[in-house]
Amino acid sequence: MSPVWNPDDVPPPPAQPITAAGWLRVLWRGGLLIALILSCLLLLLLVRLVERPLYGLRRPLTPHITQFVCRSAFVILRMPYRMTGSLMTEPGAVVANHASWLDIFTLNARKRIYFVSKSEVAGWPGIGALARATGTVFINRDRREARAQTALFQARLKAGHKLLFFPEGTSTDGQRVLPFKSTLFAAFLSDELRDTLHIQPVTVVYRAPDDVDEPSFYGWWGDMGFGPHVLKVLAARRQGSVEVIYHPPLCAADFTHRKALALACEAAVRSGMPALIA
């Protein structure tokens, strides 16, 4: 992942040595999370053997397993989770700011959604397999494939899927909302989708633990290693919290251009960030 701001202006958090008690928390929490994920992945794959031939693209059963895992993750971490606003019932997509790998758990915990991700993720060890099993939509960020992407989105939306993507294009320190890239919004303004599609902006706000002087504690960006960041979160004596704010859905038909739609979604997401966060 590449930083999109000057790393001299926003330096990565300094690495803090993990204490003996911290390592015990890593083993306890990490062990429970791994056991939960692997056992539920096996269950999901077994259920999918029946679900796929009966329902095709539709997934009426397996998303409940994914939600159970994601909700349970916050119980294991002992990390308070708060949701405000109403979940969208209309067919369409969800857009959110992107701060961390934790977003996968955060955004799946209360809403059955399917992530839209760059195609490279499919080949990542471990994460790629999990993404494929849970129905992630993989795309190439290439305008020449816009027509194929529109057809793919349309098929998934017709199957009742709520697609989620991160228009910032990268994760951040969780203290800001970057300008939204408008490229993917073009697919939602196609003749096939615009009259029925709604897009719900969502703001994800992470608050650091009270005993940590590091507002960006949960942010994962730039050249930060995945493993060390996971260990830091697992080792925390006390966890902070996460708040997910669901804003009113926007009707795609109300917009004539992808840039206008992207700006409207960005403004809604930005409005949910606390005043103390840039």
PDB file of C-alpha atoms in Angstrom:
ATOM      1  CA  MET A   1       0.000   0.000   0.000  1.00  0.00           C
ATOM      2  CA  SER A   2       1.399   3.404  -0.880  1.00  0.00           C
ATOM      3  CA  PRO A   3       0.931   6.525   1.237  1.00  0.00           C
ATOM      4  CA  VAL A   4      -0.987   9.327  -0.436  1.00  0.00           C
ATOM      5  CA  TRP A   5       0.387  12.106   1.720  1.00  0.00           C
ATOM      6  CA  ASN A   6       3.886  13.122   2.728  1.00  0.00           C
ATOM      7  CA  PRO A   7       5.125  10.592   5.320  1.00  0.00           C
ATOM      8  CA  ASP A   8       7.187  13.375   6.872  1.00  0.00           C
ATOM      9  CA  ASP A   9       3.941  15.157   7.725  1.00  0.00           C
ATOM     10  CA  VAL A  10       2.217  12.041   9.019  1.00  0.00           C
ATOM     11  CA  PRO A  11       4.871   9.696  10.418  1.00  0.00           C
ATOM     12  CA  PRO A  12       3.917   6.107  11.212  1.00  0.00           C
ATOM     13  CA  PRO A  13       3.317   5.472  14.912  1.00  0.00           C
ATOM     14  CA  PRO A  14       6.518   4.511  16.751  1.00  0.00           C
ATOM     15  CA  ALA A  15       6.787   0.820  17.528  1.00  0.00           C
ATOM     16  CA  GLN A  16       6.282   0.080  21.223  1.00  0.00           C
ATOM     17  CA  PRO A  17       7.746  -3.098  22.724  1.00  0.00           C
ATOM     18  CA  ILE A  18       5.113  -5.619  23.760  1.00  0.00           C
ATOM     19  CA  THR A  19       5.238  -6.545  27.431  1.00  0.00           C
ATOM     20  CA  ALA A  20       4.943 -10.068  28.828  1.00  0.00           C
ATOM     21  CA  ALA A  21       1.308  -9.376  29.725  1.00  0.00           C
ATOM     22  CA  GLY A  22       0.794  -8.042  26.220  1.00  0.00           C
ATOM     23  CA  TRP A  23       2.088 -11.258  24.685  1.00  0.00           C
ATOM     24  CA  LEU A  24      -0.354 -13.228  26.835  1.00  0.00           C
ATOM     25  CA  ARG A  25      -3.160 -11.103  25.422  1.00  0.00           C
ATOM     26  CA  VAL A  26      -1.838 -11.701  21.909  1.00  0.00           C
ATOM     27  CA  LEU A  27      -1.881 -15.464  22.445  1.00  0.00           C
ATOM     28  CA  TRP A  28      -5.327 -15.466  24.070  1.00  0.00           C
ATOM     29  CA  ARG A  29      -7.097 -13.077  21.700  1.00  0.00           C
ATOM     30  CA  GLY A  30      -5.211 -14.187  18.616  1.00  0.00           C
ATOM     31  CA  GLY A  31      -5.824 -17.854  19.340  1.00  0.00           C
ATOM     32  CA  LEU A  32      -9.547 -17.296  19.783  1.00  0.00           C
ATOM     33  CA  LEU A  33      -9.763 -15.218  16.597  1.00  0.00           C
ATOM     34  CA  ILE A  34      -7.874 -17.766  14.509  1.00  0.00           C
ATOM     35  CA  ALA A  35      -9.997 -20.624  15.859  1.00  0.00           C
ATOM     36  CA  LEU A  36     -13.167 -18.641  15.189  1.00  0.00           C
ATOM     37  CA  ILE A  37     -12.178 -17.680  11.646  1.00  0.00           C
ATOM     38  CA  LEU A  38     -10.961 -21.139  10.606  1.00  0.00           C
ATOM     39  CA  SER A  39     -13.902 -23.046  12.076  1.00  0.00           C
ATOM     40  CA  CYS A  40     -16.461 -20.676  10.587  1.00  0.00           C
ATOM     41  CA  LEU A  41     -14.640 -20.661   7.235  1.00  0.00           C
ATOM     42  CA  LEU A  42     -14.939 -24.437   7.130  1.00  0.00           C
ATOM     43  CA  LEU A  43     -18.641 -24.167   7.996  1.00  0.00           C
ATOM     44  CA  LEU A  44     -19.125 -21.494   5.328  1.00  0.00           C
ATOM     45  CA  LEU A  45     -17.480 -23.625   2.649  1.00  0.00           C
ATOM     46  CA  LEU A  46     -19.649 -26.605   3.577  1.00  0.00           C
ATOM     47  CA  VAL A  47     -22.827 -24.541   3.487  1.00  0.00           C
ATOM     48  CA  ARG A  48     -21.743 -22.999   0.186  1.00  0.00           C
ATOM     49  CA  LEU A  49     -21.626 -26.480  -1.354  1.00  0.00           C
ATOM     50  CA  VAL A  50     -25.401 -26.549  -0.938  1.00  0.00           C
ATOM     51  CA  GLU A  51     -26.055 -22.857  -1.349  1.00  0.00           C
ATOM     52  CA  ARG A  52     -24.300 -22.435  -4.687  1.00  0.00           C
ATOM     53  CA  PRO A  53     -26.257 -25.036  -6.739  1.00  0.00           C
ATOM     54  CA  LEU A  54     -29.562 -23.977  -5.164  1.00  0.00           C
ATOM     55  CA  TYR A  55     -29.194 -20.198  -5.311  1.00  0.00           C
ATOM     56  CA  GLY A  56     -26.318 -19.385  -7.672  1.00  0.00           C
ATOM     57  CA  LEU A  57     -25.047 -15.848  -7.037  1.00  0.00           C
ATOM     58  CA  ARG A  58     -27.567 -15.324  -4.277  1.00  0.00           C
ATOM     59  CA  ARG A  59     -26.226 -16.109  -0.811  1.00  0.00           C
ATOM     60  CA  PRO A  60     -29.130 -16.298   1.646  1.00  0.00           C
ATOM     61  CA  LEU A  61     -27.210 -18.327   4.240  1.00  0.00           C
ATOM     62  CA  THR A  62     -23.430 -17.792   4.254  1.00  0.00           C
ATOM     63  CA  PRO A  63     -23.454 -14.025   4.955  1.00  0.00           C
ATOM     64  CA  HIS A  64     -24.915 -14.789   8.384  1.00  0.00           C
ATOM     65  CA  ILE A  65     -21.779 -16.813   9.159  1.00  0.00           C
ATOM     66  CA  THR A  66     -19.571 -13.910   8.083  1.00  0.00           C
ATOM     67  CA  GLN A  67     -21.540 -11.516  10.273  1.00  0.00           C
ATOM     68  CA  PHE A  68     -21.241 -13.835  13.253  1.00  0.00           C
ATOM     69  CA  VAL A  69     -17.456 -13.932  12.875  1.00  0.00           C
ATOM     70  CA  CYS A  70     -17.174 -10.158  12.580  1.00  0.00           C
ATOM     71  CA  ARG A  71     -19.418  -9.433  15.552  1.00  0.00           C
ATOM     72  CA  SER A  72     -17.618 -12.022  17.648  1.00  0.00           C
ATOM     73  CA  ALA A  73     -14.255 -10.447  16.804  1.00  0.00           C
ATOM     74  CA  PHE A  74     -15.185  -7.309  18.738  1.00  0.00           C
ATOM     75  CA  VAL A  75     -16.307  -9.427  21.688  1.00  0.00           C
ATOM     76  CA  ILE A  76     -12.950 -11.210  21.707  1.00  0.00           C
ATOM     77  CA  LEU A  77     -11.065  -7.910  21.435  1.00  0.00           C
ATOM     78  CA  ARG A  78     -13.365  -6.386  24.084  1.00  0.00           C
ATOM     79  CA  MET A  79     -13.684  -3.398  21.791  1.00  0.00           C
ATOM     80  CA  PRO A  80     -16.944  -1.409  22.069  1.00  0.00           C
ATOM     81  CA  TYR A  81     -18.877  -1.137  18.814  1.00  0.00           C
ATOM     82  CA  ARG A  82     -21.493   1.546  18.227  1.00  0.00           C
ATOM     83  CA  MET A  83     -23.772   2.060  15.248  1.00  0.00           C
ATOM     84  CA  THR A  84     -25.836   5.145  14.426  1.00  0.00           C
ATOM     85  CA  GLY A  85     -28.200   5.745  11.526  1.00  0.00           C
ATOM     86  CA  SER A  86     -30.331   3.267   9.583  1.00  0.00           C
ATOM     87  CA  LEU A  87     -29.220   0.475   7.305  1.00  0.00           C
ATOM     88  CA  MET A  88     -30.192   0.954   3.673  1.00  0.00           C
ATOM     89  CA  THR A  89     -32.936  -1.372   2.437  1.00  0.00           C
ATOM     90  CA  GLU A  90     -32.883  -0.243  -1.197  1.00  0.00           C
ATOM     91  CA  PRO A  91     -30.760  -2.140  -3.747  1.00  0.00           C
ATOM     92  CA  GLY A  92     -27.354  -0.610  -4.247  1.00  0.00           C
ATOM     93  CA  ALA A  93     -23.895   0.010  -2.908  1.00  0.00           C
ATOM     94  CA  VAL A  94     -22.145   1.302   0.204  1.00  0.00           C
ATOM     95  CA  VAL A  95     -19.117   3.611   0.255  1.00  0.00           C
ATOM     96  CA  ALA A  96     -16.948   4.280   3.297  1.00  0.00           C
ATOM     97  CA  ASN A  97     -13.673   5.786   4.434  1.00  0.00           C
ATOM     98  CA  HIS A  98     -10.846   3.277   4.814  1.00  0.00           C
ATOM     99  CA  ALA A  99      -8.584   3.270   7.856  1.00  0.00           C
ATOM    100  CA  SER A 100      -7.511  -0.266   8.648  1.00  0.00           C
ATOM    101  CA  TRP A 101      -7.743  -4.001   8.094  1.00  0.00           C
ATOM    102  CA  LEU A 102     -10.247  -3.793  10.945  1.00  0.00           C
ATOM    103  CA  ASP A 103     -12.707  -2.262   8.458  1.00  0.00           C
ATOM    104  CA  ILE A 104     -13.436  -5.784   7.204  1.00  0.00           C
ATOM    105  CA  PHE A 105     -14.830  -6.745  10.609  1.00  0.00           C
ATOM    106  CA  THR A 106     -16.329  -3.332  11.297  1.00  0.00           C
ATOM    107  CA  LEU A 107     -18.384  -3.030   8.131  1.00  0.00           C
ATOM    108  CA  ASN A 108     -19.484  -6.668   8.022  1.00  0.00           C
ATOM    109  CA  ALA A 109     -20.599  -6.761  11.644  1.00  0.00           C
ATOM    110  CA  ARG A 110     -23.929  -4.990  11.166  1.00  0.00           C
ATOM    111  CA  LYS A 111     -24.633  -5.133   7.446  1.00  0.00           C
ATOM    112  CA  ARG A 112     -24.409  -8.012   4.995  1.00  0.00           C
ATOM    113  CA  ILE A 113     -22.151  -6.538   2.348  1.00  0.00           C
ATOM    114  CA  TYR A 114     -19.696  -7.697  -0.304  1.00  0.00           C
ATOM    115  CA  PHE A 115     -16.434  -5.830  -0.709  1.00  0.00           C
ATOM    116  CA  VAL A 116     -15.223  -4.570  -4.068  1.00  0.00           C
ATOM    117  CA  SER A 117     -11.448  -5.029  -4.089  1.00  0.00           C
ATOM    118  CA  LYS A 118      -8.539  -4.733  -6.473  1.00  0.00           C
ATOM    119  CA  SER A 119      -7.757  -7.972  -8.267  1.00  0.00           C
ATOM    120  CA  GLU A 120      -4.325  -8.313  -6.626  1.00  0.00           C
ATOM    121  CA  VAL A 121      -5.958  -9.127  -3.278  1.00  0.00           C
ATOM    122  CA  ALA A 122      -7.237 -12.429  -4.688  1.00  0.00           C
ATOM    123  CA  GLY A 123      -3.645 -13.691  -4.765  1.00  0.00           C
ATOM    124  CA  TRP A 124      -2.666 -12.632  -1.252  1.00  0.00           C
ATOM    125  CA  PRO A 125      -1.898 -15.637   0.996  1.00  0.00           C
ATOM    126  CA  GLY A 126      -4.716 -16.309   3.442  1.00  0.00           C
ATOM    127  CA  ILE A 127      -6.543 -13.021   2.913  1.00  0.00           C
ATOM    128  CA  GLY A 128      -7.232 -13.829  -0.743  1.00  0.00           C
ATOM    129  CA  ALA A 129      -8.830 -17.164   0.141  1.00  0.00           C
ATOM    130  CA  LEU A 130     -11.018 -15.545   2.802  1.00  0.00           C
ATOM    131  CA  ALA A 131     -12.036 -12.802   0.388  1.00  0.00           C
ATOM    132  CA  ARG A 132     -13.036 -15.284  -2.311  1.00  0.00           C
ATOM    133  CA  ALA A 133     -14.965 -17.448   0.143  1.00  0.00           C
ATOM    134  CA  THR A 134     -17.008 -14.499   1.409  1.00  0.00           C
ATOM    135  CA  GLY A 135     -17.960 -13.286  -2.067  1.00  0.00           C
ATOM    136  CA  THR A 136     -15.612 -10.338  -2.598  1.00  0.00           C
ATOM    137  CA  VAL A 137     -15.866  -8.751  -6.050  1.00  0.00           C
ATOM    138  CA  PHE A 138     -12.422  -8.435  -7.650  1.00  0.00           C
ATOM    139  CA  ILE A 139     -11.831  -5.803 -10.314  1.00  0.00           C
ATOM    140  CA  ASN A 140      -8.973  -4.295 -12.286  1.00  0.00           C
ATOM    141  CA  ARG A 141      -8.703  -0.529 -11.955  1.00  0.00           C
ATOM    142  CA  ASP A 142      -8.723  -0.043 -15.701  1.00  0.00           C
ATOM    143  CA  ARG A 143     -11.162   2.203 -17.545  1.00  0.00           C
ATOM    144  CA  ARG A 144     -11.035  -0.148 -20.522  1.00  0.00           C
ATOM    145  CA  GLU A 145     -12.854  -2.719 -18.382  1.00  0.00           C
ATOM    146  CA  ALA A 146     -15.639  -0.359 -17.345  1.00  0.00           C
ATOM    147  CA  ARG A 147     -18.262  -2.178 -19.428  1.00  0.00           C
ATOM    148  CA  ALA A 148     -17.357  -5.565 -17.952  1.00  0.00           C
ATOM    149  CA  GLN A 149     -17.359  -4.104 -14.438  1.00  0.00           C
ATOM    150  CA  THR A 150     -20.804  -2.642 -14.980  1.00  0.00           C
ATOM    151  CA  ALA A 151     -22.107  -6.038 -16.079  1.00  0.00           C
ATOM    152  CA  LEU A 152     -20.532  -7.675 -13.035  1.00  0.00           C
ATOM    153  CA  PHE A 153     -21.979  -5.098 -10.638  1.00  0.00           C
ATOM    154  CA  GLN A 154     -25.381  -5.425 -12.277  1.00  0.00           C
ATOM    155  CA  ALA A 155     -25.386  -9.218 -11.848  1.00  0.00           C
ATOM    156  CA  ARG A 156     -24.436  -8.967  -8.198  1.00  0.00           C
ATOM    157  CA  LEU A 157     -26.998  -6.235  -7.494  1.00  0.00           C
ATOM    158  CA  LYS A 158     -29.737  -8.280  -9.170  1.00  0.00           C
ATOM    159  CA  ALA A 159     -28.788 -11.107  -6.795  1.00  0.00           C
ATOM    160  CA  GLY A 160     -29.591  -8.776  -3.896  1.00  0.00           C
ATOM    161  CA  HIS A 161     -25.986  -8.053  -2.916  1.00  0.00           C
ATOM    162  CA  LYS A 162     -24.958  -4.798  -1.239  1.00  0.00           C
ATOM    163  CA  LEU A 163     -21.561  -3.926  -2.720  1.00  0.00           C
ATOM    164  CA  LEU A 164     -19.081  -1.914  -0.649  1.00  0.00           C
ATOM    165  CA  PHE A 165     -16.058  -0.042  -1.940  1.00  0.00           C
ATOM    166  CA  PHE A 166     -13.527   2.462  -0.623  1.00  0.00           C
ATOM    167  CA  PRO A 167     -13.384   5.467  -2.987  1.00  0.00           C
ATOM    168  CA  GLU A 168     -10.273   6.882  -1.297  1.00  0.00           C
ATOM    169  CA  GLY A 169      -8.307   4.134  -3.022  1.00  0.00           C
ATOM    170  CA  THR A 170      -6.059   3.468  -0.010  1.00  0.00           C
ATOM    171  CA  SER A 171      -6.221   3.140   3.749  1.00  0.00           C
ATOM    172  CA  THR A 172      -5.340   6.114   5.968  1.00  0.00           C
ATOM    173  CA  ASP A 173      -4.420   6.921   9.542  1.00  0.00           C
ATOM    174  CA  GLY A 174      -8.130   7.105  10.410  1.00  0.00           C
ATOM    175  CA  GLN A 175      -7.866  10.803  11.222  1.00  0.00           C
ATOM    176  CA  ARG A 176      -8.954  12.167   7.853  1.00  0.00           C
ATOM    177  CA  VAL A 177     -11.075  11.501   4.777  1.00  0.00           C
ATOM    178  CA  LEU A 178      -9.143  11.662   1.515  1.00  0.00           C
ATOM    179  CA  PRO A 179     -10.702  12.928  -1.731  1.00  0.00           C
ATOM    180  CA  PHE A 180     -12.904  10.269  -3.307  1.00  0.00           C
ATOM    181  CA  LYS A 181     -11.818   8.891  -6.672  1.00  0.00           C
ATOM    182  CA  SER A 182     -14.763   9.020  -9.034  1.00  0.00           C
ATOM    183  CA  THR A 183     -13.848   6.277 -11.521  1.00  0.00           C
ATOM    184  CA  LEU A 184     -15.931   3.470 -10.015  1.00  0.00           C
ATOM    185  CA  PHE A 185     -18.937   5.754  -9.594  1.00  0.00           C
ATOM    186  CA  ALA A 186     -19.353   5.763 -13.382  1.00  0.00           C
ATOM    187  CA  ALA A 187     -20.605   2.175 -13.283  1.00  0.00           C
ATOM    188  CA  PHE A 188     -23.437   3.168 -10.957  1.00  0.00           C
ATOM    189  CA  LEU A 189     -24.625   5.848 -13.384  1.00  0.00           C
ATOM    190  CA  SER A 190     -24.941   3.467 -16.315  1.00  0.00           C
ATOM    191  CA  ASP A 191     -28.293   3.169 -18.061  1.00  0.00           C
ATOM    192  CA  GLU A 192     -28.738  -0.307 -16.601  1.00  0.00           C
ATOM    193  CA  LEU A 193     -28.246   0.724 -12.953  1.00  0.00           C
ATOM    194  CA  ARG A 194     -28.937   4.400 -12.312  1.00  0.00           C
ATOM    195  CA  ASP A 195     -32.748   4.255 -12.113  1.00  0.00           C
ATOM    196  CA  THR A 196     -32.834   1.644  -9.342  1.00  0.00           C
ATOM    197  CA  LEU A 197     -29.521   2.107  -7.549  1.00  0.00           C
ATOM    198  CA  HIS A 198     -28.963   3.849  -4.218  1.00  0.00           C
ATOM    199  CA  ILE A 199     -25.608   4.504  -2.572  1.00  0.00           C
ATOM    200  CA  GLN A 200     -25.257   4.777   1.191  1.00  0.00           C
ATOM    201  CA  PRO A 201     -22.270   6.754   2.540  1.00  0.00           C
ATOM    202  CA  VAL A 202     -20.833   5.340   5.760  1.00  0.00           C
ATOM    203  CA  THR A 203     -18.350   6.951   8.152  1.00  0.00           C
ATOM    204  CA  VAL A 204     -16.105   4.702  10.242  1.00  0.00           C
ATOM    205  CA  VAL A 205     -14.585   6.385  13.296  1.00  0.00           C
ATOM    206  CA  TYR A 206     -11.936   4.648  15.394  1.00  0.00           C
ATOM    207  CA  ARG A 207     -11.061   6.067  18.810  1.00  0.00           C
ATOM    208  CA  ALA A 208      -7.765   5.070  20.380  1.00  0.00           C
ATOM    209  CA  PRO A 209      -7.557   3.469  23.835  1.00  0.00           C
ATOM    210  CA  ASP A 210      -7.654   5.973  26.698  1.00  0.00           C
ATOM    211  CA  ASP A 211      -4.216   4.925  27.929  1.00  0.00           C
ATOM    212  CA  VAL A 212      -2.556   5.402  24.520  1.00  0.00           C
ATOM    213  CA  ASP A 213      -1.315   8.794  23.361  1.00  0.00           C
ATOM    214  CA  GLU A 214      -1.694   7.892  19.707  1.00  0.00           C
ATOM    215  CA  PRO A 215      -4.919   9.024  17.955  1.00  0.00           C
ATOM    216  CA  SER A 216      -4.067   6.945  14.873  1.00  0.00           C
ATOM    217  CA  PHE A 217      -3.679   3.745  16.931  1.00  0.00           C
ATOM    218  CA  TYR A 218      -5.974   1.718  14.671  1.00  0.00           C
ATOM    219  CA  GLY A 219      -4.878   3.297  11.400  1.00  0.00           C
ATOM    220  CA  TRP A 220      -2.921   1.069   9.029  1.00  0.00           C
ATOM    221  CA  TRP A 221      -1.376   2.784   6.028  1.00  0.00           C
ATOM    222  CA  GLY A 222       1.698   3.410   3.937  1.00  0.00           C
ATOM    223  CA  ASP A 223       4.508   0.930   4.540  1.00  0.00           C
ATOM    224  CA  MET A 224       3.246  -0.261   7.921  1.00  0.00           C
ATOM    225  CA  GLY A 225       3.554  -4.021   8.247  1.00  0.00           C
ATOM    226  CA  PHE A 226       0.363  -6.016   8.625  1.00  0.00           C
ATOM    227  CA  GLY A 227       1.748  -8.447  11.216  1.00  0.00           C
ATOM    228  CA  PRO A 228       3.205  -5.842  13.614  1.00  0.00           C
ATOM    229  CA  HIS A 229       0.002  -3.809  13.469  1.00  0.00           C
ATOM    230  CA  VAL A 230      -2.154  -6.841  14.267  1.00  0.00           C
ATOM    231  CA  LEU A 231       0.101  -7.687  17.202  1.00  0.00           C
ATOM    232  CA  LYS A 232      -0.118  -4.114  18.516  1.00  0.00           C
ATOM    233  CA  VAL A 233      -3.914  -4.218  18.478  1.00  0.00           C
ATOM    234  CA  LEU A 234      -4.109  -7.667  20.049  1.00  0.00           C
ATOM    235  CA  ALA A 235      -1.628  -6.721  22.793  1.00  0.00           C
ATOM    236  CA  ALA A 236      -3.431  -3.541  23.907  1.00  0.00           C
ATOM    237  CA  ARG A 237      -4.306  -3.646  27.609  1.00  0.00           C
ATOM    238  CA  ARG A 238      -7.466  -1.675  26.970  1.00  0.00           C
ATOM    239  CA  GLN A 239      -9.108  -1.223  23.607  1.00  0.00           C
ATOM    240  CA  GLY A 240     -10.565   1.950  22.201  1.00  0.00           C
ATOM    241  CA  SER A 241     -13.841   1.883  20.311  1.00  0.00           C
ATOM    242  CA  VAL A 242     -15.348   2.066  16.851  1.00  0.00           C
ATOM    243  CA  GLU A 243     -18.424   3.927  15.658  1.00  0.00           C
ATOM    244  CA  VAL A 244     -20.128   3.284  12.334  1.00  0.00           C
ATOM    245  CA  ILE A 245     -22.384   6.071  11.063  1.00  0.00           C
ATOM    246  CA  TYR A 246     -24.876   5.223   8.303  1.00  0.00           C
ATOM    247  CA  HIS A 247     -25.919   8.323   6.371  1.00  0.00           C
ATOM    248  CA  PRO A 248     -29.131   8.649   4.304  1.00  0.00           C
ATOM    249  CA  PRO A 249     -28.809   6.845   0.958  1.00  0.00           C
ATOM    250  CA  LEU A 250     -28.327   8.864  -2.222  1.00  0.00           C
ATOM    251  CA  CYS A 251     -30.302   8.031  -5.351  1.00  0.00           C
ATOM    252  CA  ALA A 252     -27.994   7.600  -8.344  1.00  0.00           C
ATOM    253  CA  ALA A 253     -30.671   8.980 -10.687  1.00  0.00           C
ATOM    254  CA  ASP A 254     -30.388  12.371  -8.956  1.00  0.00           C
ATOM    255  CA  PHE A 255     -26.865  12.820 -10.341  1.00  0.00           C
ATOM    256  CA  THR A 256     -25.820  13.410 -13.921  1.00  0.00           C
ATOM    257  CA  HIS A 257     -22.069  12.928 -13.516  1.00  0.00           C
ATOM    258  CA  ARG A 258     -19.845  10.543 -11.572  1.00  0.00           C
ATOM    259  CA  LYS A 259     -17.800  13.387 -10.077  1.00  0.00           C
ATOM    260  CA  ALA A 260     -20.888  15.012  -8.601  1.00  0.00           C
ATOM    261  CA  LEU A 261     -21.958  11.699  -7.073  1.00  0.00           C
ATOM    262  CA  ALA A 262     -18.463  11.096  -5.684  1.00  0.00           C
ATOM    263  CA  LEU A 263     -18.351  14.580  -4.138  1.00  0.00           C
ATOM    264  CA  ALA A 264     -21.775  14.120  -2.528  1.00  0.00           C
ATOM    265  CA  CYS A 265     -20.721  10.797  -1.005  1.00  0.00           C
ATOM    266  CA  GLU A 266     -17.416  12.261   0.175  1.00  0.00           C
ATOM    267  CA  ALA A 267     -19.179  15.196   1.844  1.00  0.00           C
ATOM    268  CA  ALA A 268     -21.548  12.856   3.685  1.00  0.00           C
ATOM    269  CA  VAL A 269     -18.717  10.609   4.910  1.00  0.00           C
ATOM    270  CA  ARG A 270     -16.635  13.617   5.949  1.00  0.00           C
ATOM    271  CA  SER A 271     -19.581  15.080   7.907  1.00  0.00           C
ATOM    272  CA  GLY A 272     -19.480  12.091  10.255  1.00  0.00           C
ATOM    273  CA  MET A 273     -15.879  12.596  11.343  1.00  0.00           C
ATOM    274  CA  PRO A 274     -15.475  14.160  14.811  1.00  0.00           C
ATOM    275  CA  ALA A 275     -14.499  17.820  14.951  1.00  0.00           C
ATOM    276  CA  LEU A 276     -11.167  16.916  16.553  1.00  0.00           C
ATOM    277  CA  ILE A 277     -10.253  14.777  13.540  1.00  0.00           C
ATOM    278  CA  ALA A 278      -9.056  16.572  10.386  1.00  0.00           C
TER     279      ALA A 278
END
